[in-house]
Amino acid sequence: GIIHALQERKDVDGSVIILAHPGLYGYFLSCAYDILAAEELSSACASFDLKGMQVLFSRYLQYSSLEDDPKKKKKRSTSSKLRVDITPDNMRIALGQGLKRAYVAQNAQAGSDRNKDDVSKEVVDSDKCGRSWGYHGDVLSEEVLEDSLLGPSL
């Protein structure tokens, strides 16, 4: 989906690549905005996990920097833009709300598994939406949370 196309990955030769061309970021971000806005209205489970939200934030930052730089903007006249109804403020709000929902979903999953017999063992489980969350026992590891947000998106 959207995250698969926008996330960084290592190529065979070790270089870091993104499947989507930067000129398509506007289209993908517009689609992500629609999904995030629909989640907000329907109170559905989070469509993007923390890793997915990190990818969306990273690409939005790159998209914004391309749009703000007049030199790059002239060269990239064929690049896609966010839809006209999506303002930078609306996009930031949607991304922030999506990040909040991703944290809530991850913490709820960790909290629901507190009653497992072996709380010291590392567990990888999935939530009701089918995504996997890594945690140690009954709470999310601080390293997992920190790495998921501050580390590279690989």
mmCIF file of N, CA and C in Angstrom, residues 8-143:
data_model
loop_
_atom_site.group_PDB
_atom_site.id
_atom_site.type_symbol
_atom_site.label_atom_id
_atom_site.label_comp_id
_atom_site.label_asym_id
_atom_site.label_seq_id
_atom_site.Cartn_x
_atom_site.Cartn_y
_atom_site.Cartn_z
ATOM 1 N N GLU A 8 11.599 3.664 3.090
ATOM 2 C CA GLU A 8 12.961 3.431 2.620
ATOM 3 C C GLU A 8 13.281 1.955 2.773
ATOM 4 N N ARG A 9 14.074 1.444 1.858
ATOM 5 C CA ARG A 9 14.511 0.055 1.936
ATOM 6 C C ARG A 9 15.898 -0.051 1.333
ATOM 7 N N LYS A 10 16.601 -1.092 1.700
ATOM 8 C CA LYS A 10 17.937 -1.307 1.137
ATOM 9 C C LYS A 10 17.817 -2.097 -0.148
ATOM 10 N N ASP A 11 18.522 -1.612 -1.169
ATOM 11 C CA ASP A 11 18.563 -2.291 -2.448
ATOM 12 C C ASP A 11 19.601 -3.408 -2.382
ATOM 13 N N VAL A 12 19.689 -4.190 -3.415
ATOM 14 C CA VAL A 12 20.621 -5.306 -3.474
ATOM 15 C C VAL A 12 22.062 -4.839 -3.268
ATOM 16 N N ASP A 13 22.390 -3.664 -3.803
ATOM 17 C CA ASP A 13 23.761 -3.159 -3.688
ATOM 18 C C ASP A 13 24.003 -2.401 -2.380
ATOM 19 N N GLY A 14 23.015 -2.364 -1.492
ATOM 20 C CA GLY A 14 23.177 -1.701 -0.205
ATOM 21 C C GLY A 14 22.713 -0.258 -0.168
ATOM 22 N N SER A 15 22.343 0.285 -1.306
ATOM 23 C CA SER A 15 21.874 1.668 -1.327
ATOM 24 C C SER A 15 20.443 1.748 -0.790
ATOM 25 N N VAL A 16 20.077 2.906 -0.278
ATOM 26 C CA VAL A 16 18.737 3.113 0.264
ATOM 27 C C VAL A 16 17.861 3.683 -0.848
ATOM 28 N N ILE A 17 16.719 3.036 -1.073
ATOM 29 C CA ILE A 17 15.814 3.465 -2.133
ATOM 30 C C ILE A 17 14.399 3.623 -1.584
ATOM 31 N N ILE A 18 13.590 4.372 -2.300
ATOM 32 C CA ILE A 18 12.159 4.500 -2.040
ATOM 33 C C ILE A 18 11.480 4.167 -3.364
ATOM 34 N N LEU A 19 10.511 3.276 -3.336
ATOM 35 C CA LEU A 19 9.881 2.840 -4.583
ATOM 36 C C LEU A 19 9.179 3.979 -5.310
ATOM 37 N N ALA A 20 8.502 4.852 -4.565
ATOM 38 C CA ALA A 20 7.754 5.944 -5.186
ATOM 39 C C ALA A 20 8.703 7.087 -5.558
ATOM 40 N N HIS A 21 8.527 7.613 -6.731
ATOM 41 C CA HIS A 21 9.273 8.793 -7.163
ATOM 42 C C HIS A 21 8.811 9.992 -6.337
ATOM 43 N N PRO A 22 9.721 10.890 -5.957
ATOM 44 C CA PRO A 22 9.305 12.064 -5.169
ATOM 45 C C PRO A 22 8.189 12.871 -5.826
ATOM 46 N N GLY A 23 8.078 12.795 -7.120
ATOM 47 C CA GLY A 23 7.017 13.499 -7.814
ATOM 48 C C GLY A 23 5.629 12.952 -7.506
ATOM 49 N N LEU A 24 5.564 11.752 -6.940
ATOM 50 C CA LEU A 24 4.280 11.143 -6.609
ATOM 51 C C LEU A 24 3.909 11.292 -5.134
ATOM 52 N N TYR A 25 4.761 11.907 -4.339
ATOM 53 C CA TYR A 25 4.491 12.035 -2.903
ATOM 54 C C TYR A 25 3.157 12.720 -2.632
ATOM 55 N N GLY A 26 2.816 13.727 -3.415
ATOM 56 C CA GLY A 26 1.560 14.444 -3.211
ATOM 57 C C GLY A 26 0.353 13.532 -3.337
ATOM 58 N N TYR A 27 0.369 12.641 -4.327
ATOM 59 C CA TYR A 27 -0.740 11.698 -4.506
ATOM 60 C C TYR A 27 -0.854 10.743 -3.318
ATOM 61 N N PHE A 28 0.277 10.169 -2.931
ATOM 62 C CA PHE A 28 0.268 9.227 -1.814
ATOM 63 C C PHE A 28 -0.133 9.912 -0.509
ATOM 64 N N LEU A 29 0.367 11.108 -0.279
ATOM 65 C CA LEU A 29 0.015 11.830 0.941
ATOM 66 C C LEU A 29 -1.449 12.248 0.948
ATOM 67 N N SER A 30 -2.001 12.569 -0.211
ATOM 68 C CA SER A 30 -3.430 12.886 -0.295
ATOM 69 C C SER A 30 -4.273 11.666 0.061
ATOM 70 N N CYS A 31 -3.875 10.495 -0.420
ATOM 71 C CA CYS A 31 -4.579 9.256 -0.078
ATOM 72 C C CYS A 31 -4.476 8.973 1.422
ATOM 73 N N ALA A 32 -3.284 9.138 1.976
ATOM 74 C CA ALA A 32 -3.092 8.918 3.415
ATOM 75 C C ALA A 32 -3.945 9.888 4.216
ATOM 76 N N TYR A 33 -4.032 11.130 3.756
ATOM 77 C CA TYR A 33 -4.868 12.124 4.438
ATOM 78 C C TYR A 33 -6.321 11.661 4.470
ATOM 79 N N ASP A 34 -6.823 11.167 3.354
ATOM 80 C CA ASP A 34 -8.208 10.686 3.291
ATOM 81 C C ASP A 34 -8.442 9.541 4.277
ATOM 82 N N ILE A 35 -7.485 8.625 4.357
ATOM 83 C CA ILE A 35 -7.609 7.497 5.288
ATOM 84 C C ILE A 35 -7.608 8.005 6.729
ATOM 85 N N LEU A 36 -6.679 8.909 7.049
ATOM 86 C CA LEU A 36 -6.597 9.449 8.410
ATOM 87 C C LEU A 36 -7.849 10.243 8.768
ATOM 88 N N ALA A 37 -8.371 11.013 7.829
ATOM 89 C CA ALA A 37 -9.585 11.797 8.083
ATOM 90 C C ALA A 37 -10.790 10.880 8.290
ATOM 91 N N ALA A 38 -10.873 9.806 7.521
ATOM 92 C CA ALA A 38 -11.975 8.856 7.675
ATOM 93 C C ALA A 38 -11.902 8.152 9.029
ATOM 94 N N GLU A 39 -10.692 7.829 9.473
ATOM 95 C CA GLU A 39 -10.514 7.217 10.795
ATOM 96 C C GLU A 39 -11.024 8.141 11.888
ATOM 97 N N GLU A 40 -10.733 9.412 11.750
ATOM 98 C CA GLU A 40 -11.135 10.388 12.756
ATOM 99 C C GLU A 40 -12.656 10.465 12.859
ATOM 100 N N LEU A 41 -13.337 10.382 11.728
ATOM 101 C CA LEU A 41 -14.798 10.470 11.714
ATOM 102 C C LEU A 41 -15.480 9.186 12.180
ATOM 103 N N SER A 42 -14.878 8.045 11.859
ATOM 104 C CA SER A 42 -15.539 6.770 12.147
ATOM 105 C C SER A 42 -15.046 6.110 13.425
ATOM 106 N N SER A 43 -14.035 6.642 14.036
ATOM 107 C CA SER A 43 -13.396 6.061 15.226
ATOM 108 C C SER A 43 -12.995 4.604 14.992
ATOM 109 N N ALA A 44 -12.513 4.317 13.801
ATOM 110 C CA ALA A 44 -12.040 2.980 13.455
ATOM 111 C C ALA A 44 -10.651 2.764 14.066
ATOM 112 N N CYS A 45 -10.192 1.523 14.010
ATOM 113 C CA CYS A 45 -8.853 1.256 14.521
ATOM 114 C C CYS A 45 -7.825 1.933 13.621
ATOM 115 N N ALA A 46 -6.647 2.133 14.151
ATOM 116 C CA ALA A 46 -5.598 2.855 13.436
ATOM 117 C C ALA A 46 -5.182 2.094 12.178
ATOM 118 N N SER A 47 -5.196 2.776 11.043
ATOM 119 C CA SER A 47 -4.803 2.151 9.778
ATOM 120 C C SER A 47 -3.290 2.100 9.619
ATOM 121 N N PHE A 48 -2.588 2.985 10.315
ATOM 122 C CA PHE A 48 -1.131 3.042 10.228
ATOM 123 C C PHE A 48 -0.552 2.807 11.620
ATOM 124 N N ASP A 49 0.441 1.941 11.722
ATOM 125 C CA ASP A 49 1.126 1.741 12.987
ATOM 126 C C ASP A 49 2.192 2.826 13.156
ATOM 127 N N LEU A 50 2.984 2.733 14.219
ATOM 128 C CA LEU A 50 3.991 3.769 14.478
ATOM 129 C C LEU A 50 5.008 3.865 13.349
ATOM 130 N N LYS A 51 5.409 2.748 12.832
ATOM 131 C CA LYS A 51 6.368 2.740 11.720
ATOM 132 C C LYS A 51 5.766 3.417 10.485
ATOM 133 N N GLY A 52 4.515 3.121 10.200
ATOM 134 C CA GLY A 52 3.833 3.743 9.072
ATOM 135 C C GLY A 52 3.693 5.244 9.251
ATOM 136 N N MET A 53 3.399 5.666 10.466
ATOM 137 C CA MET A 53 3.273 7.103 10.733
ATOM 138 C C MET A 53 4.632 7.784 10.584
ATOM 139 N N GLN A 54 5.699 7.103 10.995
ATOM 140 C CA GLN A 54 7.038 7.668 10.825
ATOM 141 C C GLN A 54 7.339 7.868 9.341
ATOM 142 N N VAL A 55 6.961 6.909 8.522
ATOM 143 C CA VAL A 55 7.171 7.020 7.072
ATOM 144 C C VAL A 55 6.375 8.200 6.514
ATOM 145 N N LEU A 56 5.108 8.330 6.927
ATOM 146 C CA LEU A 56 4.284 9.437 6.439
ATOM 147 C C LEU A 56 4.853 10.783 6.868
ATOM 148 N N PHE A 57 5.290 10.900 8.120
ATOM 149 C CA PHE A 57 5.901 12.148 8.578
ATOM 150 C C PHE A 57 7.158 12.468 7.775
ATOM 151 N N SER A 58 7.990 11.467 7.533
ATOM 152 C CA SER A 58 9.237 11.684 6.784
ATOM 153 C C SER A 58 8.954 12.164 5.360
ATOM 154 N N ARG A 59 8.026 11.488 4.674
ATOM 155 C CA ARG A 59 7.731 11.889 3.301
ATOM 156 C C ARG A 59 7.039 13.243 3.247
ATOM 157 N N TYR A 60 6.207 13.558 4.238
ATOM 158 C CA TYR A 60 5.572 14.875 4.250
ATOM 159 C C TYR A 60 6.616 15.966 4.456
ATOM 160 N N LEU A 61 7.599 15.698 5.299
ATOM 161 C CA LEU A 61 8.682 16.662 5.496
ATOM 162 C C LEU A 61 9.446 16.863 4.191
ATOM 163 N N GLN A 62 9.753 15.783 3.491
ATOM 164 C CA GLN A 62 10.438 15.909 2.198
ATOM 165 C C GLN A 62 9.564 16.639 1.190
ATOM 166 N N TYR A 63 8.290 16.295 1.134
ATOM 167 C CA TYR A 63 7.365 16.952 0.216
ATOM 168 C C TYR A 63 7.309 18.452 0.507
ATOM 169 N N SER A 64 7.196 18.811 1.768
ATOM 170 C CA SER A 64 7.113 20.221 2.156
ATOM 171 C C SER A 64 8.376 20.981 1.786
ATOM 172 N N SER A 65 9.529 20.346 1.997
ATOM 173 C CA SER A 65 10.775 21.032 1.664
ATOM 174 C C SER A 65 10.912 21.234 0.158
ATOM 175 N N LEU A 66 10.415 20.285 -0.637
ATOM 176 C CA LEU A 66 10.439 20.446 -2.092
ATOM 177 C C LEU A 66 9.506 21.566 -2.534
ATOM 178 N N GLU A 67 8.347 21.652 -1.899
ATOM 179 C CA GLU A 67 7.368 22.674 -2.261
ATOM 180 C C GLU A 67 7.801 24.068 -1.811
ATOM 181 N N ASP A 68 8.558 24.157 -0.728
ATOM 182 C CA ASP A 68 8.965 25.455 -0.191
ATOM 183 C C ASP A 68 10.190 26.037 -0.896
ATOM 184 N N ASP A 69 10.971 25.209 -1.555
ATOM 185 C CA ASP A 69 12.197 25.665 -2.207
ATOM 186 C C ASP A 69 11.887 26.070 -3.651
ATOM 187 N N PRO A 70 11.942 27.379 -3.974
ATOM 188 C CA PRO A 70 11.584 27.825 -5.329
ATOM 189 C C PRO A 70 12.491 27.239 -6.415
ATOM 190 N N LYS A 71 13.772 27.012 -6.111
ATOM 191 C CA LYS A 71 14.680 26.444 -7.112
ATOM 192 C C LYS A 71 14.260 25.022 -7.476
ATOM 193 N N LYS A 72 13.949 24.232 -6.459
ATOM 194 C CA LYS A 72 13.542 22.850 -6.710
ATOM 195 C C LYS A 72 12.146 22.796 -7.316
ATOM 196 N N LYS A 73 11.304 23.730 -6.955
ATOM 197 C CA LYS A 73 9.928 23.745 -7.457
ATOM 198 C C LYS A 73 9.905 23.970 -8.972
ATOM 199 N N LYS A 74 10.785 24.863 -9.469
ATOM 200 C CA LYS A 74 10.846 25.114 -10.914
ATOM 201 C C LYS A 74 11.263 23.865 -11.664
ATOM 202 N N LYS A 75 12.264 23.157 -11.119
ATOM 203 C CA LYS A 75 12.759 21.949 -11.771
ATOM 204 C C LYS A 75 11.732 20.831 -11.739
ATOM 205 N N ARG A 76 10.852 20.842 -10.762
ATOM 206 C CA ARG A 76 9.923 19.742 -10.550
ATOM 207 C C ARG A 76 8.498 20.136 -10.919
ATOM 208 N N SER A 77 8.311 20.740 -12.052
ATOM 209 C CA SER A 77 6.977 21.197 -12.446
ATOM 210 C C SER A 77 6.003 20.040 -12.661
ATOM 211 N N THR A 78 6.524 18.841 -12.867
ATOM 212 C CA THR A 78 5.655 17.692 -13.091
ATOM 213 C C THR A 78 5.287 16.967 -11.800
ATOM 214 N N SER A 79 5.762 17.444 -10.656
ATOM 215 C CA SER A 79 5.483 16.744 -9.408
ATOM 216 C C SER A 79 4.025 16.912 -9.003
ATOM 217 N N SER A 80 3.522 15.904 -8.319
ATOM 218 C CA SER A 80 2.136 15.950 -7.864
ATOM 219 C C SER A 80 2.026 16.843 -6.637
ATOM 220 N N LYS A 81 0.873 17.392 -6.454
ATOM 221 C CA LYS A 81 0.622 18.262 -5.322
ATOM 222 C C LYS A 81 -0.486 17.649 -4.488
ATOM 223 N N LEU A 82 -0.519 18.060 -3.222
ATOM 224 C CA LEU A 82 -1.653 17.679 -2.391
ATOM 225 C C LEU A 82 -2.903 18.298 -2.997
ATOM 226 N N ARG A 83 -4.044 17.667 -2.776
ATOM 227 C CA ARG A 83 -5.282 18.255 -3.276
ATOM 228 C C ARG A 83 -5.449 19.652 -2.701
ATOM 229 N N VAL A 84 -6.189 20.485 -3.389
ATOM 230 C CA VAL A 84 -6.359 21.886 -3.007
ATOM 231 C C VAL A 84 -7.020 22.017 -1.628
ATOM 232 N N ASP A 85 -7.907 21.087 -1.297
ATOM 233 C CA ASP A 85 -8.609 21.169 -0.011
ATOM 234 C C ASP A 85 -7.755 20.733 1.180
ATOM 235 N N ILE A 86 -6.560 20.211 0.937
ATOM 236 C CA ILE A 86 -5.674 19.774 2.018
ATOM 237 C C ILE A 86 -4.625 20.854 2.255
ATOM 238 N N THR A 87 -4.836 21.637 3.295
ATOM 239 C CA THR A 87 -3.870 22.679 3.646
ATOM 240 C C THR A 87 -2.739 22.056 4.465
ATOM 241 N N PRO A 88 -1.593 22.727 4.529
ATOM 242 C CA PRO A 88 -0.506 22.197 5.377
ATOM 243 C C PRO A 88 -0.944 21.987 6.830
ATOM 244 N N ASP A 89 -1.748 22.901 7.352
ATOM 245 C CA ASP A 89 -2.229 22.740 8.730
ATOM 246 C C ASP A 89 -3.131 21.521 8.868
ATOM 247 N N ASN A 90 -4.034 21.319 7.907
ATOM 248 C CA ASN A 90 -4.915 20.141 7.950
ATOM 249 C C ASN A 90 -4.105 18.849 7.881
ATOM 250 N N MET A 91 -3.070 18.836 7.053
ATOM 251 C CA MET A 91 -2.244 17.635 6.925
ATOM 252 C C MET A 91 -1.496 17.362 8.221
ATOM 253 N N ARG A 92 -0.939 18.400 8.832
ATOM 254 C CA ARG A 92 -0.222 18.222 10.099
ATOM 255 C C ARG A 92 -1.156 17.713 11.192
ATOM 256 N N ILE A 93 -2.362 18.252 11.242
ATOM 257 C CA ILE A 93 -3.339 17.812 12.242
ATOM 258 C C ILE A 93 -3.698 16.347 12.017
ATOM 259 N N ALA A 94 -3.943 15.972 10.762
ATOM 260 C CA ALA A 94 -4.294 14.582 10.450
ATOM 261 C C ALA A 94 -3.148 13.641 10.821
ATOM 262 N N LEU A 95 -1.912 14.032 10.521
ATOM 263 C CA LEU A 95 -0.761 13.198 10.875
ATOM 264 C C LEU A 95 -0.627 13.076 12.396
ATOM 265 N N GLY A 96 -0.827 14.164 13.110
ATOM 266 C CA GLY A 96 -0.743 14.134 14.570
ATOM 267 C C GLY A 96 -1.821 13.246 15.176
ATOM 268 N N GLN A 97 -3.041 13.342 14.656
ATOM 269 C CA GLN A 97 -4.134 12.498 15.152
ATOM 270 C C GLN A 97 -3.865 11.025 14.826
ATOM 271 N N GLY A 98 -3.295 10.774 13.655
ATOM 272 C CA GLY A 98 -2.948 9.400 13.283
ATOM 273 C C GLY A 98 -1.874 8.828 14.186
ATOM 274 N N LEU A 99 -0.894 9.653 14.545
ATOM 275 C CA LEU A 99 0.158 9.205 15.463
ATOM 276 C C LEU A 99 -0.445 8.896 16.831
ATOM 277 N N LYS A 100 -1.365 9.733 17.273
ATOM 278 C CA LYS A 100 -2.036 9.498 18.556
ATOM 279 C C LYS A 100 -2.773 8.158 18.527
ATOM 280 N N ARG A 101 -3.529 7.897 17.459
ATOM 281 C CA ARG A 101 -4.264 6.647 17.356
ATOM 282 C C ARG A 101 -3.326 5.436 17.296
ATOM 283 N N ALA A 102 -2.191 5.589 16.624
ATOM 284 C CA ALA A 102 -1.222 4.493 16.549
ATOM 285 C C ALA A 102 -0.670 4.174 17.934
ATOM 286 N N TYR A 103 -0.358 5.199 18.722
ATOM 287 C CA TYR A 103 0.118 4.974 20.090
ATOM 288 C C TYR A 103 -0.961 4.336 20.950
ATOM 289 N N VAL A 104 -2.179 4.830 20.848
ATOM 290 C CA VAL A 104 -3.277 4.281 21.641
ATOM 291 C C VAL A 104 -3.487 2.812 21.298
ATOM 292 N N ALA A 105 -3.478 2.483 20.016
ATOM 293 C CA ALA A 105 -3.668 1.094 19.591
ATOM 294 C C ALA A 105 -2.544 0.204 20.101
ATOM 295 N N GLN A 106 -1.316 0.692 20.030
ATOM 296 C CA GLN A 106 -0.183 -0.104 20.479
ATOM 297 C C GLN A 106 -0.218 -0.284 21.990
ATOM 298 N N ASN A 107 -0.532 0.762 22.722
ATOM 299 C CA ASN A 107 -0.599 0.656 24.178
ATOM 300 C C ASN A 107 -1.779 -0.201 24.623
ATOM 301 N N ALA A 108 -2.896 -0.130 23.923
ATOM 302 C CA ALA A 108 -4.050 -0.965 24.256
ATOM 303 C C ALA A 108 -3.721 -2.433 24.057
ATOM 304 N N GLN A 109 -3.003 -2.734 22.998
ATOM 305 C CA GLN A 109 -2.612 -4.119 22.749
ATOM 306 C C GLN A 109 -1.678 -4.610 23.847
ATOM 307 N N ALA A 110 -0.731 -3.787 24.248
ATOM 308 C CA ALA A 110 0.193 -4.186 25.307
ATOM 309 C C ALA A 110 -0.553 -4.357 26.625
ATOM 310 N N GLY A 111 -1.519 -3.492 26.891
ATOM 311 C CA GLY A 111 -2.290 -3.584 28.125
ATOM 312 C C GLY A 111 -3.192 -4.801 28.170
ATOM 313 N N SER A 112 -3.719 -5.214 27.023
ATOM 314 C CA SER A 112 -4.623 -6.364 26.995
ATOM 315 C C SER A 112 -3.883 -7.675 27.220
ATOM 316 N N ASP A 113 -2.599 -7.675 27.033
ATOM 317 C CA ASP A 113 -1.820 -8.899 27.196
ATOM 318 C C ASP A 113 -1.083 -8.954 28.530
ATOM 319 N N ARG A 114 -1.451 -8.117 29.484
ATOM 320 C CA ARG A 114 -0.778 -8.122 30.799
ATOM 321 C C ARG A 114 -0.996 -9.415 31.553
ATOM 322 N N ASN A 115 -2.057 -10.101 31.262
ATOM 323 C CA ASN A 115 -2.389 -11.302 32.015
ATOM 324 C C ASN A 115 -1.727 -12.561 31.475
ATOM 325 N N LYS A 116 -0.832 -12.428 30.543
ATOM 326 C CA LYS A 116 -0.150 -13.605 30.017
ATOM 327 C C LYS A 116 0.755 -14.187 31.097
ATOM 328 N N ASP A 117 0.974 -15.482 31.041
ATOM 329 C CA ASP A 117 1.739 -16.173 32.083
ATOM 330 C C ASP A 117 3.178 -15.699 32.187
ATOM 331 N N ASP A 118 3.875 -15.614 31.075
ATOM 332 C CA ASP A 118 5.296 -15.285 31.107
ATOM 333 C C ASP A 118 5.479 -13.833 30.683
ATOM 334 N N VAL A 119 5.464 -12.908 31.647
ATOM 335 C CA VAL A 119 5.546 -11.491 31.310
ATOM 336 C C VAL A 119 6.963 -11.027 31.047
ATOM 337 N N SER A 120 7.942 -11.833 31.362
ATOM 338 C CA SER A 120 9.320 -11.398 31.145
ATOM 339 C C SER A 120 9.808 -11.699 29.735
ATOM 340 N N LYS A 121 9.131 -12.595 29.036
ATOM 341 C CA LYS A 121 9.571 -12.972 27.697
ATOM 342 C C LYS A 121 9.117 -11.930 26.678
ATOM 343 N N GLU A 122 9.954 -11.699 25.667
ATOM 344 C CA GLU A 122 9.585 -10.755 24.607
ATOM 345 C C GLU A 122 8.472 -11.369 23.769
ATOM 346 N N VAL A 123 7.461 -10.577 23.495
ATOM 347 C CA VAL A 123 6.292 -11.068 22.781
ATOM 348 C C VAL A 123 6.067 -10.215 21.554
ATOM 349 N N VAL A 124 5.680 -10.841 20.476
ATOM 350 C CA VAL A 124 5.200 -10.116 19.307
ATOM 351 C C VAL A 124 3.804 -10.651 19.051
ATOM 352 N N ASP A 125 2.831 -9.760 19.097
ATOM 353 C CA ASP A 125 1.436 -10.153 18.967
ATOM 354 C C ASP A 125 0.779 -9.243 17.955
ATOM 355 N N SER A 126 -0.444 -9.523 17.607
ATOM 356 C CA SER A 126 -1.126 -8.660 16.653
ATOM 357 C C SER A 126 -2.388 -8.109 17.287
ATOM 358 N N ASP A 127 -2.781 -6.913 16.837
ATOM 359 C CA ASP A 127 -3.987 -6.286 17.357
ATOM 360 C C ASP A 127 -5.186 -6.743 16.534
ATOM 361 N N LYS A 128 -6.366 -6.197 16.834
ATOM 362 C CA LYS A 128 -7.573 -6.625 16.135
ATOM 363 C C LYS A 128 -7.563 -6.251 14.660
ATOM 364 N N CYS A 129 -6.667 -5.360 14.257
ATOM 365 C CA CYS A 129 -6.563 -4.979 12.854
ATOM 366 C C CYS A 129 -5.526 -5.824 12.119
ATOM 367 N N GLY A 130 -4.835 -6.727 12.851
ATOM 368 C CA GLY A 130 -3.905 -7.641 12.206
ATOM 369 C C GLY A 130 -2.473 -7.159 12.133
ATOM 370 N N ARG A 131 -2.127 -6.056 12.788
ATOM 371 C CA ARG A 131 -0.743 -5.581 12.774
ATOM 372 C C ARG A 131 0.008 -6.148 13.965
ATOM 373 N N SER A 132 1.313 -6.244 13.854
ATOM 374 C CA SER A 132 2.132 -6.779 14.935
ATOM 375 C C SER A 132 2.736 -5.657 15.747
ATOM 376 N N TRP A 133 2.828 -5.889 17.035
ATOM 377 C CA TRP A 133 3.426 -4.919 17.952
ATOM 378 C C TRP A 133 4.479 -5.655 18.762
ATOM 379 N N GLY A 134 5.630 -5.031 18.959
ATOM 380 C CA GLY A 134 6.672 -5.636 19.782
ATOM 381 C C GLY A 134 6.661 -5.013 21.153
ATOM 382 N N TYR A 135 6.647 -5.819 22.175
ATOM 383 C CA TYR A 135 6.696 -5.302 23.534
ATOM 384 C C TYR A 135 7.326 -6.338 24.441
ATOM 385 N N HIS A 136 7.727 -5.919 25.613
ATOM 386 C CA HIS A 136 8.338 -6.792 26.598
ATOM 387 C C HIS A 136 7.378 -6.899 27.765
ATOM 388 N N GLY A 137 6.788 -8.059 27.955
ATOM 389 C CA GLY A 137 5.890 -8.253 29.074
ATOM 390 C C GLY A 137 4.654 -7.402 28.963
ATOM 391 N N ASP A 138 4.394 -6.601 30.010
ATOM 392 C CA ASP A 138 3.144 -5.866 30.031
ATOM 393 C C ASP A 138 3.268 -4.423 29.564
ATOM 394 N N VAL A 139 4.460 -3.934 29.277
ATOM 395 C CA VAL A 139 4.596 -2.555 28.801
ATOM 396 C C VAL A 139 5.497 -2.522 27.586
ATOM 397 N N LEU A 140 5.286 -1.543 26.758
ATOM 398 C CA LEU A 140 6.142 -1.374 25.589
ATOM 399 C C LEU A 140 7.532 -0.974 26.049
ATOM 400 N N SER A 141 8.515 -1.538 25.454
ATOM 401 C CA SER A 141 9.876 -1.191 25.803
ATOM 402 C C SER A 141 10.175 0.228 25.335
ATOM 403 N N GLU A 142 10.846 0.992 26.190
ATOM 404 C CA GLU A 142 11.188 2.365 25.813
ATOM 405 C C GLU A 142 12.094 2.380 24.587
ATOM 406 N N GLU A 143 12.971 1.390 24.476
ATOM 407 C CA GLU A 143 13.860 1.316 23.318
ATOM 408 C C GLU A 143 13.059 1.103 22.037
#
